[in-house]
Structure formats: structure tokens, C-alpha cells
């Protein structure tokens, strides 16, 4: 990216422009204020001199007037002043000071007039004219050079300061732009690397805890999530390819057999087997779909406050006959009044999967126990059995799709029941894990947030 396209550089230049505009505004305002204040000061001292000269003329006549002018020149200096007295016929009767005034008629107030200094230079001066009586008029001029000098000095100082400040600001801004661009470029480098290599384990550099670091941390969290999802997709597609290959090959072989069958009844029985296999595959696909929807939070489920104790009691009653059929004793110890906020059907499905497994994997003569109690606003449910249990190293893996513990290979199953149960429980902000049970087999433990009377 070219420097002139940089958003941060444009920001710095924009700020500099805004600064220069406001500095110009302040400059014009101060310049105007300074000029008018200094000129007003000059005019004020001119009118004080006029008052003094008028008083002297009235009290002491011409002599008093000239004396007063001389003493003014003595105290104020002659260079910046000029005095002219004219008689009734506009003839100059007295002139003093370093500024020579042009011959003008008397006027009211103070005017700005060009005068000539002793060295012949023309310069601007404020001039006051006033009547003295008997047709005599006086003119007093005060040079504007000191005022103009001050204004000039102010202008130079202001422009120099603003220039230095702008230059310093620009340098600081450019330095910040360089640092900012460096960090953004590091982000770009990392994202390009991830895009090009396809390696989602790469992460953005997080330095400090400013906005950019927060952004980097969020991007890393997003990358982590994407990495997990992609891993999940890979795993699922691998599993599907692996686990559905055998049944599909079998189906294909069965169909070939059916097609070659002369005997209608043999053909029918082969097709019936095909139909059963297809049903199973359909069930697997449905479970897979339900798991991924639940894991991605993509199913809009209807939730309500559910009497969880009642649900567990109903399930234990439902499973009692088949437990007896399998030669197992099923015990239920459920605390009354447990309530959850969720979908009754999905919760029942998750628990049914656990009970189904217990009935499936615990050998005849064994025992299955369903317990539920409330602790610290959470409901703790356990489905325990005296069966073969789950080896320690398989306790996490067993919840992954298509995972089956080796000895169970002889028992029919898809390896999806526990994944589905965990996805449904997590959809209810709960947890499902497996440990060893005191009964000798496995203990599947669920904990779910409990709904108290006050909540709903
Ligand atoms: P399936 O039962 O269809 O194989 P599941 O996901 O329900 O799939 O279970 C995964 C694996 O966990 C099973 O294949 C089995 O090996 C093991 N398993 C599940 N429940 C139990 C249990 N109660 N006792 C022993 N092993 C179990």
C-alpha cells in the first residue's frame, strides 16, 4: 500500500489542516484586537495632550501653549511627535517635533495621515486637530511606528510559533503513522500467511491492551473458533467417508444380488435387508444433522420451564420393562420439584440415549441407577451402571462422532448417541461428562442450570 493511501496519514494531515485553520482564525482575531487596542491607546493620549494644550492656551495664552509643547517634547521625545499651530488665516505660527504635518484644514476627532519624519521618510501617524480660540487651531501628531512595530513583532512571533508547532506535530504524527502502519502491516502479514498456507493455527500478534490489541485478540478468538469448526468438519467428513463406506458397499452388493435373483421371494428378502440398512443410514444422517445444528446453535428450539423431576420419573418408568427384559435392575432416585428452562423433547432424547446405552452395554444381572438432585442452583443428574465402563483414555473421545469403544463393536450402534446427548445438553447450557461409577461401570454425569420459582 502506498503511503498516500494510508488512512492514518490522511487522519494526521486532516488534523494538521484543522490545526492550521484554527490557528489562522486565532491569528486574525488577535491581530485585529491588538491593532485596535494599541490605536485606541494612541488616540487616548492624543486627546489628553489636546486637553492640556487647550487648557494652557486658555490660561496663559500663546506663551503658555508653546511652553507646554516644549515640555511635552522634552518628556516624550521629539522623534515620534509633531505639533503645528495655525492662525485664523491658516498660516503656521508655530511648529515643533520630529514629524512635519501637511497643511490640512481643521477636522473633528483623530485621523490617520501620512507625515514626514526629520530624515525625510514618510510614515503613518495619528493626528488630532482642535480649536484653541480666536481662530487659532492646533494639530498634534503621534507616529504609528511603535504600534506597527509591535504588531509586526506579534505577527512574526505568532507565525513562527505556529510553524514550529505544526512541524513538530507533523513529525510526531508521521512517527505515529509509521508505528500504526507497522502494526497494521503485521496483521496483514499474518492474515496473508494464514490465507496462503491455509494453516488456521496462526495467530495475530497481541501487544499491550489498546484498541488494536483488542482487535487482534478478537481476531485470534475468531480464528480459534474457525479452526475448531474446520477441524470438526474435517473430522465429520472423514468419519462419514470411513463409517458409511462399509454399509454403502454392502448395500450396493445386496442390490446387485437382488437384481440377479430369479426367485421373487429371495429377491424380496434381500430388498427388505436393503430397506433396513437404508433406514439405519437415514437415522445416522438425521443424527449427524441434529448434532451439527445443535453444536452451531442453528436450531431454533422452543424452550419452556419444564418439570425435570417429572421427566426423569417418566423416563425411568418407561425404561423399567426393557431393563427387566435385559435382566437388569433399574433404580431411580430423583429429587422432586427440579425445574429447567429448555426443550423437553431434546432433554428426553439426551437422557434416553444414556439409558439406551446402559441397557445395551451392561450385561444381564447388572444394575442401572438414575439419580438427580439440586446443588448450588444446578441440577446434577447421573446415569450409572455396573457394566464394563469406559477406559480412562476414552472418556473425552467417546463423545466424538462415530467413536465406539472396541469391545462394543459386536453390539449394534452408530457411535453418535453420546455426541448427540452432549450437543443437546450443551444447548441447554449444561455439561455432560463420564467418570467411573461406584457401581463398577460408567457414570454419565449431567449438570444443568436450575430454574427457581423466582426466575419465571
Ligand atoms: P453407540 O452406542 O451407538 O456405539 P454412543 O455414542 O452412544 O454410540 O456410544 C459411544 C461408545 O461409548 C459406545 O460404542 C460404547 O463403546 C461406549 N459406551 C457408551 N455408553 C456406555 C456404557 N454405559 N457402558 C460402557 N460403554 C459405553
Short mmCIF file of C-alpha atoms and ligand atoms in Angstrom, two decimals:
data_model
loop_
_atom_site.label_atom_id
_atom_site.label_comp_id
_atom_site.label_asym_id
_atom_site.label_seq_id
_atom_site.Cartn_x
_atom_site.Cartn_y
_atom_site.Cartn_z
CA UNK A 1 0.00 0.00 0.00
CA UNK A 2 1.28 3.44 -0.94
CA UNK A 3 1.83 5.95 1.85
CA UNK A 4 -0.58 8.44 0.28
CA UNK A 5 -3.37 5.83 0.50
CA UNK A 6 -2.78 5.40 4.21
CA UNK A 7 -5.87 6.20 6.29
CA UNK A 8 -3.73 7.09 9.31
CA UNK A 9 -1.62 9.54 7.25
CA UNK A 10 -4.80 11.15 5.93
CA UNK A 11 -6.01 11.48 9.51
CA UNK A 12 -2.79 13.19 10.61
CA UNK A 13 -2.86 15.57 7.62
CA UNK A 14 -6.53 16.31 8.27
CA UNK A 15 -5.75 17.15 11.89
CA UNK A 16 -2.85 19.35 10.80
CA UNK A 17 -5.12 21.21 8.38
CA UNK A 18 -7.74 21.68 11.12
CA UNK A 19 -4.99 22.99 13.42
CA UNK A 20 -3.73 25.44 10.78
CA UNK A 21 -7.25 26.72 10.07
CA UNK A 22 -7.95 27.35 13.75
CA UNK A 23 -4.50 28.94 14.20
CA UNK A 24 -5.28 31.30 11.28
CA UNK A 25 -8.62 32.23 12.85
CA UNK A 26 -6.96 32.95 16.22
CA UNK A 27 -4.24 34.92 14.40
CA UNK A 28 -6.69 37.23 12.59
CA UNK A 29 -8.71 37.81 15.74
CA UNK A 30 -5.66 38.64 17.90
CA UNK A 31 -4.12 40.80 15.17
CA UNK A 32 -7.30 42.85 14.87
CA UNK A 33 -7.67 43.12 18.65
CA UNK A 34 -4.05 44.19 19.14
CA UNK A 35 -4.15 46.83 16.37
CA UNK A 36 -7.39 48.37 17.61
CA UNK A 37 -6.30 48.37 21.28
CA UNK A 38 -2.93 49.98 20.53
CA UNK A 39 -4.51 52.58 18.19
CA UNK A 40 -7.16 53.38 20.80
CA UNK A 41 -4.34 53.88 23.36
CA UNK A 42 -2.55 56.26 20.98
CA UNK A 43 -5.77 58.20 20.31
CA UNK A 44 -6.42 58.46 24.03
CA UNK A 45 -3.01 60.01 24.76
CA UNK A 46 -3.55 62.41 21.81
CA UNK A 47 -6.82 63.64 23.27
CA UNK A 48 -5.13 64.06 26.68
CA UNK A 49 -2.46 66.22 25.03
CA UNK A 50 -5.19 68.24 23.28
CA UNK A 51 -6.92 68.87 26.64
CA UNK A 52 -3.62 70.00 28.17
CA UNK A 53 -2.80 72.37 25.30
CA UNK A 54 -6.30 73.86 25.24
CA UNK A 55 -6.05 74.48 28.99
CA UNK A 56 -2.62 76.12 28.70
CA UNK A 57 -3.80 78.41 25.85
CA UNK A 58 -6.90 79.43 27.73
CA UNK A 59 -4.97 80.21 30.95
CA UNK A 60 -1.61 81.55 29.65
CA UNK A 61 -2.15 82.39 26.01
CA UNK A 62 0.34 81.68 23.24
CA UNK A 63 3.33 81.69 25.61
CA UNK A 64 1.71 79.09 27.86
CA UNK A 65 0.83 76.99 24.80
CA UNK A 66 4.37 77.00 23.37
CA UNK A 67 5.83 76.24 26.81
CA UNK A 68 3.53 73.28 27.19
CA UNK A 69 4.52 71.98 23.71
CA UNK A 70 8.21 72.30 24.55
CA UNK A 71 7.82 70.47 27.82
CA UNK A 72 5.82 67.70 26.03
CA UNK A 73 8.68 67.28 23.55
CA UNK A 74 11.18 67.18 26.38
CA UNK A 75 9.34 64.47 28.25
CA UNK A 76 8.07 62.38 25.29
CA UNK A 77 10.99 62.95 22.86
CA UNK A 78 10.71 64.79 19.55
CA UNK A 79 11.11 61.89 17.07
CA UNK A 80 7.62 60.41 17.29
CA UNK A 81 5.72 63.68 17.69
CA UNK A 82 4.74 66.67 15.65
CA UNK A 83 2.98 69.95 16.63
CA UNK A 84 1.59 72.69 14.41
CA UNK A 85 -0.33 75.82 15.41
CA UNK A 86 -2.09 77.86 12.70
CA UNK A 87 -3.77 81.22 12.96
CA UNK A 88 -7.17 82.27 11.63
CA UNK A 89 -5.70 82.71 8.13
CA UNK A 90 -4.31 79.14 8.16
CA UNK A 91 -0.78 80.45 8.49
CA UNK A 92 1.60 78.30 10.54
CA UNK A 93 2.58 80.30 13.59
CA UNK A 94 4.40 77.56 15.45
CA UNK A 95 5.78 74.13 14.51
CA UNK A 96 7.78 71.66 16.63
CA UNK A 97 8.72 67.95 16.91
CA UNK A 98 10.32 65.44 14.55
CA UNK A 99 7.19 64.88 12.43
CA UNK A 100 6.20 67.53 9.92
CA UNK A 101 2.47 67.66 9.35
CA UNK A 102 0.98 68.50 5.95
CA UNK A 103 -1.10 71.65 5.82
CA UNK A 104 -4.66 70.49 6.30
CA UNK A 105 -7.83 72.20 7.42
CA UNK A 106 -9.08 71.55 10.92
CA UNK A 107 -11.14 68.34 11.27
CA UNK A 108 -13.09 66.67 14.01
CA UNK A 109 -11.55 63.84 16.06
CA UNK A 110 -8.47 61.81 15.18
CA UNK A 111 -7.33 60.86 11.66
CA UNK A 112 -4.64 58.65 10.22
CA UNK A 113 -2.43 60.79 7.98
CA UNK A 114 0.88 60.30 6.19
CA UNK A 115 3.53 62.56 7.65
CA UNK A 116 7.21 63.17 7.02
CA UNK A 117 9.88 62.47 9.63
CA UNK A 118 13.04 64.53 10.16
CA UNK A 119 15.09 62.23 7.86
CA UNK A 120 12.58 62.70 5.03
CA UNK A 121 10.85 59.31 5.43
CA UNK A 122 7.11 59.15 5.01
CA UNK A 123 5.27 57.35 7.76
CA UNK A 124 1.78 56.89 9.16
CA UNK A 125 0.68 58.89 12.17
CA UNK A 126 -2.46 59.55 14.17
CA UNK A 127 -3.29 63.25 14.10
CA UNK A 128 -5.71 65.19 16.27
CA UNK A 129 -6.87 68.69 15.41
CA UNK A 130 -8.59 71.08 17.77
CA UNK A 131 -9.63 74.75 18.13
CA UNK A 132 -7.75 76.92 20.65
CA UNK A 133 -9.89 80.07 20.40
CA UNK A 134 -9.53 83.36 18.46
CA UNK A 135 -9.48 81.33 15.20
CA UNK A 136 -6.24 79.60 16.25
CA UNK A 137 -6.12 75.80 15.70
CA UNK A 138 -3.70 73.15 16.89
CA UNK A 139 -2.58 69.86 15.35
CA UNK A 140 -0.76 67.12 17.28
CA UNK A 141 0.63 64.04 15.52
CA UNK A 142 1.85 60.85 17.09
CA UNK A 143 3.78 58.34 14.98
CA UNK A 144 2.24 54.91 14.45
CA UNK A 145 5.63 53.29 14.01
CA UNK A 146 5.93 51.91 17.58
CA UNK A 147 2.39 50.45 17.25
CA UNK A 148 3.11 48.98 13.80
CA UNK A 149 6.42 47.63 15.13
CA UNK A 150 4.63 45.87 17.97
CA UNK A 151 2.02 44.41 15.58
CA UNK A 152 4.76 43.26 13.26
CA UNK A 153 6.63 41.61 16.12
CA UNK A 154 3.45 39.90 17.27
CA UNK A 155 2.80 38.59 13.70
CA UNK A 156 6.30 37.22 13.33
CA UNK A 157 6.26 35.55 16.74
CA UNK A 158 2.83 34.02 16.11
CA UNK A 159 3.69 32.69 12.65
CA UNK A 160 7.00 31.31 13.88
CA UNK A 161 5.38 29.56 16.86
CA UNK A 162 2.57 28.13 14.71
CA UNK A 163 5.13 26.95 12.16
CA UNK A 164 7.27 25.22 14.77
CA UNK A 165 4.21 23.65 16.42
CA UNK A 166 2.89 22.40 13.02
CA UNK A 167 6.28 21.00 12.09
CA UNK A 168 6.64 19.28 15.44
CA UNK A 169 3.05 17.97 15.21
CA UNK A 170 3.65 16.72 11.68
CA UNK A 171 6.81 14.92 12.71
CA UNK A 172 5.10 13.36 15.72
CA UNK A 173 2.11 12.43 13.53
CA UNK A 174 4.34 10.80 10.92
CA UNK A 175 6.12 8.86 13.66
CA UNK A 176 2.76 7.65 14.99
CA UNK A 177 1.61 6.79 11.45
CA UNK A 178 4.76 4.71 11.00
CA UNK A 179 4.15 2.81 14.23
CA UNK A 180 0.44 2.34 13.47
CA UNK A 181 1.16 1.21 9.91
CA UNK A 182 3.79 -1.19 11.25
CA UNK A 183 1.22 -2.89 13.43
CA UNK A 184 -1.43 -2.99 10.70
CA UNK A 185 1.15 -4.41 8.30
CA UNK A 186 1.98 -7.11 10.86
CA UNK A 187 -1.74 -8.02 10.88
CA UNK A 188 -1.77 -8.11 7.08
CA UNK A 189 1.36 -10.26 7.00
CA UNK A 190 -0.16 -12.74 9.43
CA UNK A 191 -3.54 -12.90 7.67
CA UNK A 192 -1.86 -13.33 4.28
CA UNK A 193 0.27 -16.12 5.70
CA UNK A 194 -2.84 -17.84 7.08
CA UNK A 195 -4.73 -17.37 3.80
CA UNK A 196 -1.83 -18.60 1.67
CA UNK A 197 -0.77 -21.54 3.83
CA UNK A 198 -4.31 -22.46 4.89
CA UNK A 199 -2.83 -23.10 8.35
CA UNK A 200 -5.51 -21.87 10.74
CA UNK A 201 -3.29 -22.35 13.79
CA UNK A 202 -1.56 -18.99 13.04
CA UNK A 203 -2.48 -16.06 15.30
CA UNK A 204 -2.24 -12.24 15.24
CA UNK A 205 0.41 -10.60 17.45
CA UNK A 206 -1.13 -9.05 20.59
CA UNK A 207 0.94 -6.17 22.00
CA UNK A 208 -0.28 -4.21 25.05
CA UNK A 209 -4.01 -3.72 25.51
CA UNK A 210 -5.06 -0.85 23.27
CA UNK A 211 -7.82 -0.99 20.62
CA UNK A 212 -5.55 -2.74 18.11
CA UNK A 213 -4.62 -5.41 20.64
CA UNK A 214 -8.29 -5.95 21.49
CA UNK A 215 -8.98 -6.28 17.77
CA UNK A 216 -6.08 -8.75 17.43
CA UNK A 217 -7.33 -10.76 20.42
CA UNK A 218 -10.84 -10.86 18.93
CA UNK A 219 -9.45 -11.92 15.57
CA UNK A 220 -7.48 -14.66 17.33
CA UNK A 221 -10.62 -15.82 19.13
CA UNK A 222 -12.43 -15.88 15.77
CA UNK A 223 -9.55 -17.82 14.20
CA UNK A 224 -9.65 -20.29 17.08
CA UNK A 225 -13.37 -20.80 16.58
CA UNK A 226 -12.97 -21.21 12.80
CA UNK A 227 -10.09 -23.63 13.34
CA UNK A 228 -12.24 -25.74 15.64
CA UNK A 229 -15.18 -25.69 13.23
CA UNK A 230 -12.99 -26.62 10.27
CA UNK A 231 -11.42 -29.43 12.31
CA UNK A 232 -14.95 -30.58 13.16
CA UNK A 233 -15.97 -30.52 9.50
CA UNK A 234 -12.82 -32.45 8.52
CA UNK A 235 -13.42 -34.97 11.23
CA UNK A 236 -17.08 -35.42 10.32
CA UNK A 237 -16.38 -35.81 6.63
CA UNK A 238 -13.57 -38.28 7.37
CA UNK A 239 -15.86 -40.20 9.67
CA UNK A 240 -18.73 -40.20 7.21
CA UNK A 241 -16.45 -41.40 4.45
CA UNK A 242 -14.98 -44.08 6.72
CA UNK A 243 -18.08 -45.27 8.56
CA UNK A 244 -20.58 -45.14 5.73
CA UNK A 245 -18.35 -46.83 3.19
CA UNK A 246 -18.91 -50.35 4.52
CA UNK A 247 -22.73 -50.12 4.73
CA UNK A 248 -22.85 -48.47 1.30
CA UNK A 249 -20.68 -51.22 -0.21
CA UNK A 250 -22.89 -53.79 1.46
CA UNK A 251 -25.99 -52.06 0.11
CA UNK A 252 -24.57 -51.98 -3.37
CA UNK A 253 -23.68 -55.69 -3.14
CA UNK A 254 -27.16 -56.55 -1.82
CA UNK A 255 -28.82 -54.65 -4.66
CA UNK A 256 -26.64 -56.49 -7.19
CA UNK A 257 -27.69 -59.77 -5.56
CA UNK A 258 -31.38 -58.74 -5.66
CA UNK A 259 -31.08 -57.80 -9.31
CA UNK A 260 -29.61 -61.18 -10.16
CA UNK A 261 -32.19 -63.08 -8.13
CA UNK A 262 -34.60 -65.22 -10.18
CA UNK A 263 -36.67 -66.22 -7.20
CA UNK A 264 -39.09 -63.40 -6.25
CA UNK A 265 -39.22 -64.32 -2.55
CA UNK A 266 -35.38 -64.32 -2.27
CA UNK A 267 -35.28 -61.01 -4.10
CA UNK A 268 -37.84 -59.60 -1.69
CA UNK A 269 -35.94 -60.71 1.42
CA UNK A 270 -32.73 -59.13 0.04
CA UNK A 271 -34.59 -55.89 -0.65
CA UNK A 272 -36.04 -55.95 2.86
CA UNK A 273 -32.47 -56.11 4.21
CA UNK A 274 -31.56 -53.22 1.93
CA UNK A 275 -34.51 -51.26 3.27
CA UNK A 276 -33.48 -51.89 6.90
CA UNK A 277 -29.92 -50.81 6.13
CA UNK A 278 -31.19 -47.69 4.40
CA UNK A 279 -33.36 -46.86 7.41
CA UNK A 280 -30.27 -47.11 9.63
CA UNK A 281 -28.27 -44.88 7.33
CA UNK A 282 -31.07 -42.36 7.25
CA UNK A 283 -31.13 -42.38 11.06
CA UNK A 284 -27.36 -41.77 11.08
CA UNK A 285 -27.72 -38.82 8.71
CA UNK A 286 -30.53 -37.38 10.82
CA UNK A 287 -28.42 -37.68 13.97
CA UNK A 288 -25.44 -36.06 12.25
CA UNK A 289 -27.62 -33.19 11.12
CA UNK A 290 -29.10 -32.77 14.60
CA UNK A 291 -25.62 -32.77 16.20
CA UNK A 292 -24.18 -30.15 13.88
CA UNK A 293 -27.24 -27.96 14.19
CA UNK A 294 -27.15 -28.19 17.98
CA UNK A 295 -23.39 -27.53 18.10
CA UNK A 296 -23.61 -24.49 15.86
CA UNK A 297 -26.65 -23.26 17.79
CA UNK A 298 -28.52 -23.28 14.49
CA UNK A 299 -31.75 -24.90 15.65
CA UNK A 300 -34.46 -22.55 16.78
CA UNK A 301 -35.75 -24.58 19.70
CA UNK A 302 -38.87 -23.91 21.72
CA UNK A 303 -37.98 -23.56 25.37
CA UNK A 304 -40.25 -23.60 28.39
CA UNK A 305 -39.96 -24.14 32.11
CA UNK A 306 -40.02 -27.92 32.35
CA UNK A 307 -40.67 -30.15 35.35
CA UNK A 308 -37.41 -32.08 35.10
CA UNK A 309 -38.20 -34.40 38.05
CA UNK A 310 -41.39 -35.47 36.28
CA UNK A 311 -39.49 -36.04 33.02
CA UNK A 312 -36.94 -38.28 34.80
CA UNK A 313 -39.69 -40.21 36.63
CA UNK A 314 -41.50 -40.82 33.34
CA UNK A 315 -38.28 -42.00 31.67
CA UNK A 316 -37.44 -44.43 34.47
CA UNK A 317 -40.96 -45.84 34.28
CA UNK A 318 -40.66 -46.13 30.52
CA UNK A 319 -37.32 -48.00 30.72
CA UNK A 320 -38.31 -50.27 33.64
CA UNK A 321 -39.87 -53.04 31.47
CA UNK A 322 -37.00 -53.22 28.97
CA UNK A 323 -34.47 -53.16 31.85
CA UNK A 324 -36.25 -56.20 33.30
CA UNK A 325 -36.24 -57.78 29.87
CA UNK A 326 -32.44 -57.35 29.77
CA UNK A 327 -32.21 -58.84 33.23
CA UNK A 328 -31.13 -55.54 34.79
CA UNK A 329 -32.35 -53.75 37.86
CA UNK A 330 -33.13 -50.10 37.22
CA UNK A 331 -33.25 -47.82 40.26
CA UNK A 332 -34.35 -44.22 40.23
CA UNK A 333 -33.72 -41.68 42.96
CA UNK A 334 -34.96 -38.31 41.73
CA UNK A 335 -35.43 -35.27 44.00
CA UNK A 336 -38.86 -33.72 43.48
CA UNK A 337 -39.55 -30.25 42.09
CA UNK A 338 -36.45 -29.88 39.85
CA UNK A 339 -37.18 -27.44 37.06
CA UNK A 340 -35.21 -26.47 33.97
CA UNK A 341 -35.80 -23.93 31.24
CA UNK A 342 -35.49 -25.80 27.96
CA UNK A 343 -36.90 -28.14 25.39
CA UNK A 344 -38.48 -31.20 26.97
CA UNK A 345 -38.12 -33.33 23.86
CA UNK A 346 -34.40 -32.68 23.37
CA UNK A 347 -33.66 -33.25 27.06
CA UNK A 348 -35.63 -36.51 26.98
CA UNK A 349 -33.70 -37.57 23.86
CA UNK A 350 -30.33 -36.90 25.56
CA UNK A 351 -31.31 -38.91 28.65
CA UNK A 352 -32.81 -41.71 26.57
CA UNK A 353 -29.50 -42.11 24.75
CA UNK A 354 -27.73 -42.60 28.09
CA UNK A 355 -30.33 -45.09 29.36
CA UNK A 356 -30.32 -46.93 26.00
CA UNK A 357 -26.56 -47.32 26.27
CA UNK A 358 -26.76 -48.60 29.84
CA UNK A 359 -29.29 -51.20 28.77
CA UNK A 360 -27.17 -52.04 25.74
CA UNK A 361 -23.74 -52.37 27.34
CA UNK A 362 -24.46 -53.67 30.88
CA UNK A 363 -24.53 -57.46 30.91
CA UNK A 364 -27.57 -59.24 32.31
CA UNK A 365 -27.74 -59.34 36.12
CA UNK A 366 -26.25 -55.85 36.37
CA UNK A 367 -27.63 -52.67 37.74
CA UNK A 368 -28.51 -49.21 36.39
CA UNK A 369 -29.15 -46.20 38.63
CA UNK A 370 -30.68 -42.86 37.73
CA UNK A 371 -30.24 -40.09 40.32
CA UNK A 372 -30.97 -36.36 40.28
CA UNK A 373 -30.58 -33.65 42.91
CA UNK A 374 -30.17 -29.90 43.16
CA UNK A 375 -26.89 -28.28 44.26
CA UNK A 376 -25.95 -24.57 44.09
CA UNK A 377 -28.72 -23.71 41.59
CA UNK A 378 -27.67 -26.54 39.31
CA UNK A 379 -29.31 -29.87 38.73
CA UNK A 380 -26.96 -32.84 38.94
CA UNK A 381 -28.12 -35.96 37.16
CA UNK A 382 -26.21 -39.26 37.00
CA UNK A 383 -26.83 -42.36 34.92
CA UNK A 384 -24.61 -45.02 36.48
CA UNK A 385 -24.24 -48.69 35.80
CA UNK A 386 -22.30 -51.77 36.80
CA UNK A 387 -21.25 -52.51 33.19
CA UNK A 388 -17.80 -52.62 31.59
CA UNK A 389 -17.31 -48.84 31.98
CA UNK A 390 -15.28 -46.62 29.72
CA UNK A 391 -11.46 -46.70 29.79
CA UNK A 392 -9.83 -43.53 31.19
CA UNK A 393 -8.17 -42.59 27.89
CA UNK A 394 -11.52 -42.78 26.07
CA UNK A 395 -13.50 -40.54 28.43
CA UNK A 396 -13.27 -37.47 26.20
CA UNK A 397 -13.06 -39.23 22.87
CA UNK A 398 -16.24 -41.21 23.47
CA UNK A 399 -18.27 -38.01 22.95
CA UNK A 400 -16.85 -37.51 19.46
CA UNK A 401 -18.89 -38.56 16.46
CA UNK A 402 -18.65 -42.22 15.40
CA UNK A 403 -16.41 -43.15 18.34
CA UNK A 404 -17.04 -46.62 19.66
CA UNK A 405 -15.04 -48.38 22.36
CA UNK A 406 -13.58 -51.54 20.91
CA UNK A 407 -15.45 -54.24 22.88
CA UNK A 408 -18.76 -52.70 21.75
CA UNK A 409 -18.03 -53.42 18.13
CA UNK A 410 -20.07 -56.58 18.44
CA UNK A 411 -23.10 -54.62 19.68
CA UNK A 412 -25.07 -52.67 17.07
CA UNK A 413 -24.58 -48.92 17.24
CA UNK A 414 -23.51 -45.89 15.27
CA UNK A 415 -21.24 -44.08 17.73
CA UNK A 416 -23.44 -40.99 17.57
CA UNK A 417 -25.64 -41.37 20.66
CA UNK A 418 -23.25 -39.71 23.13
CA UNK A 419 -22.31 -36.88 20.72
CA UNK A 420 -26.00 -36.12 20.27
CA UNK A 421 -26.62 -36.25 24.04
CA UNK A 422 -23.71 -33.87 24.74
CA UNK A 423 -24.77 -31.44 21.96
CA UNK A 424 -28.35 -31.30 23.33
CA UNK A 425 -27.18 -30.83 26.94
CA UNK A 426 -24.77 -28.05 25.92
CA UNK A 427 -27.59 -26.40 24.01
CA UNK A 428 -29.20 -26.06 27.46
CA UNK A 429 -26.01 -24.52 28.91
CA UNK A 430 -25.26 -27.77 30.69
CA UNK A 431 -22.32 -30.20 30.78
CA UNK A 432 -22.10 -33.95 30.19
CA UNK A 433 -19.07 -35.99 31.19
CA UNK A 434 -18.29 -39.57 32.13
CA UNK A 435 -16.42 -40.94 35.13
CA UNK A 436 -16.11 -44.27 36.87
CA UNK A 437 -19.15 -45.27 38.91
CA UNK A 438 -19.13 -46.76 42.41
CA UNK A 439 -21.29 -49.47 40.82
CA UNK A 440 -18.20 -50.54 38.86
CA UNK A 441 -19.21 -49.31 35.40
CA UNK A 442 -19.57 -45.87 33.92
CA UNK A 443 -21.20 -42.82 35.49
CA UNK A 444 -22.56 -40.27 32.98
CA UNK A 445 -22.96 -37.00 34.84
CA UNK A 446 -25.05 -34.11 33.64
CA UNK A 447 -25.34 -30.74 35.25
CA UNK A 448 -27.87 -28.17 34.11
CA UNK A 449 -28.84 -24.70 35.32
CA UNK A 450 -31.84 -24.96 37.61
CA UNK A 451 -34.81 -22.64 37.34
CA UNK A 452 -36.03 -21.35 40.68
CA UNK A 453 -39.56 -20.13 41.43
CA UNK A 454 -38.34 -16.54 41.32
CA UNK A 455 -36.90 -16.82 37.80
CA UNK A 456 -40.18 -17.37 35.96
P1 LIG B 1 -23.21 -46.32 20.15
O1 LIG B 1 -23.79 -46.76 21.43
O2 LIG B 1 -24.18 -46.24 19.07
O3 LIG B 1 -21.97 -47.06 19.79
P2 LIG B 1 -22.66 -43.89 21.59
O4 LIG B 1 -22.16 -42.60 21.15
O5 LIG B 1 -23.93 -43.90 22.34
O6 LIG B 1 -22.71 -44.81 20.34
O7 LIG B 1 -21.56 -44.54 22.50
C1 LIG B 1 -20.23 -44.50 22.09
C2 LIG B 1 -19.47 -45.62 22.71
O8 LIG B 1 -19.34 -45.44 24.11
C3 LIG B 1 -20.16 -46.96 22.59
O9 LIG B 1 -19.83 -47.54 21.36
C4 LIG B 1 -19.63 -47.71 23.76
O10 LIG B 1 -18.41 -48.32 23.42
C5 LIG B 1 -19.36 -46.66 24.80
N1 LIG B 1 -20.44 -46.60 25.82
C6 LIG B 1 -21.48 -45.78 25.82
N2 LIG B 1 -22.24 -45.98 26.92
C7 LIG B 1 -21.65 -46.96 27.65
C8 LIG B 1 -21.94 -47.61 28.89
N3 LIG B 1 -22.99 -47.28 29.61
N4 LIG B 1 -21.08 -48.54 29.28
C9 LIG B 1 -20.00 -48.87 28.57
N5 LIG B 1 -19.67 -48.29 27.40
C10 LIG B 1 -20.49 -47.37 26.93
#
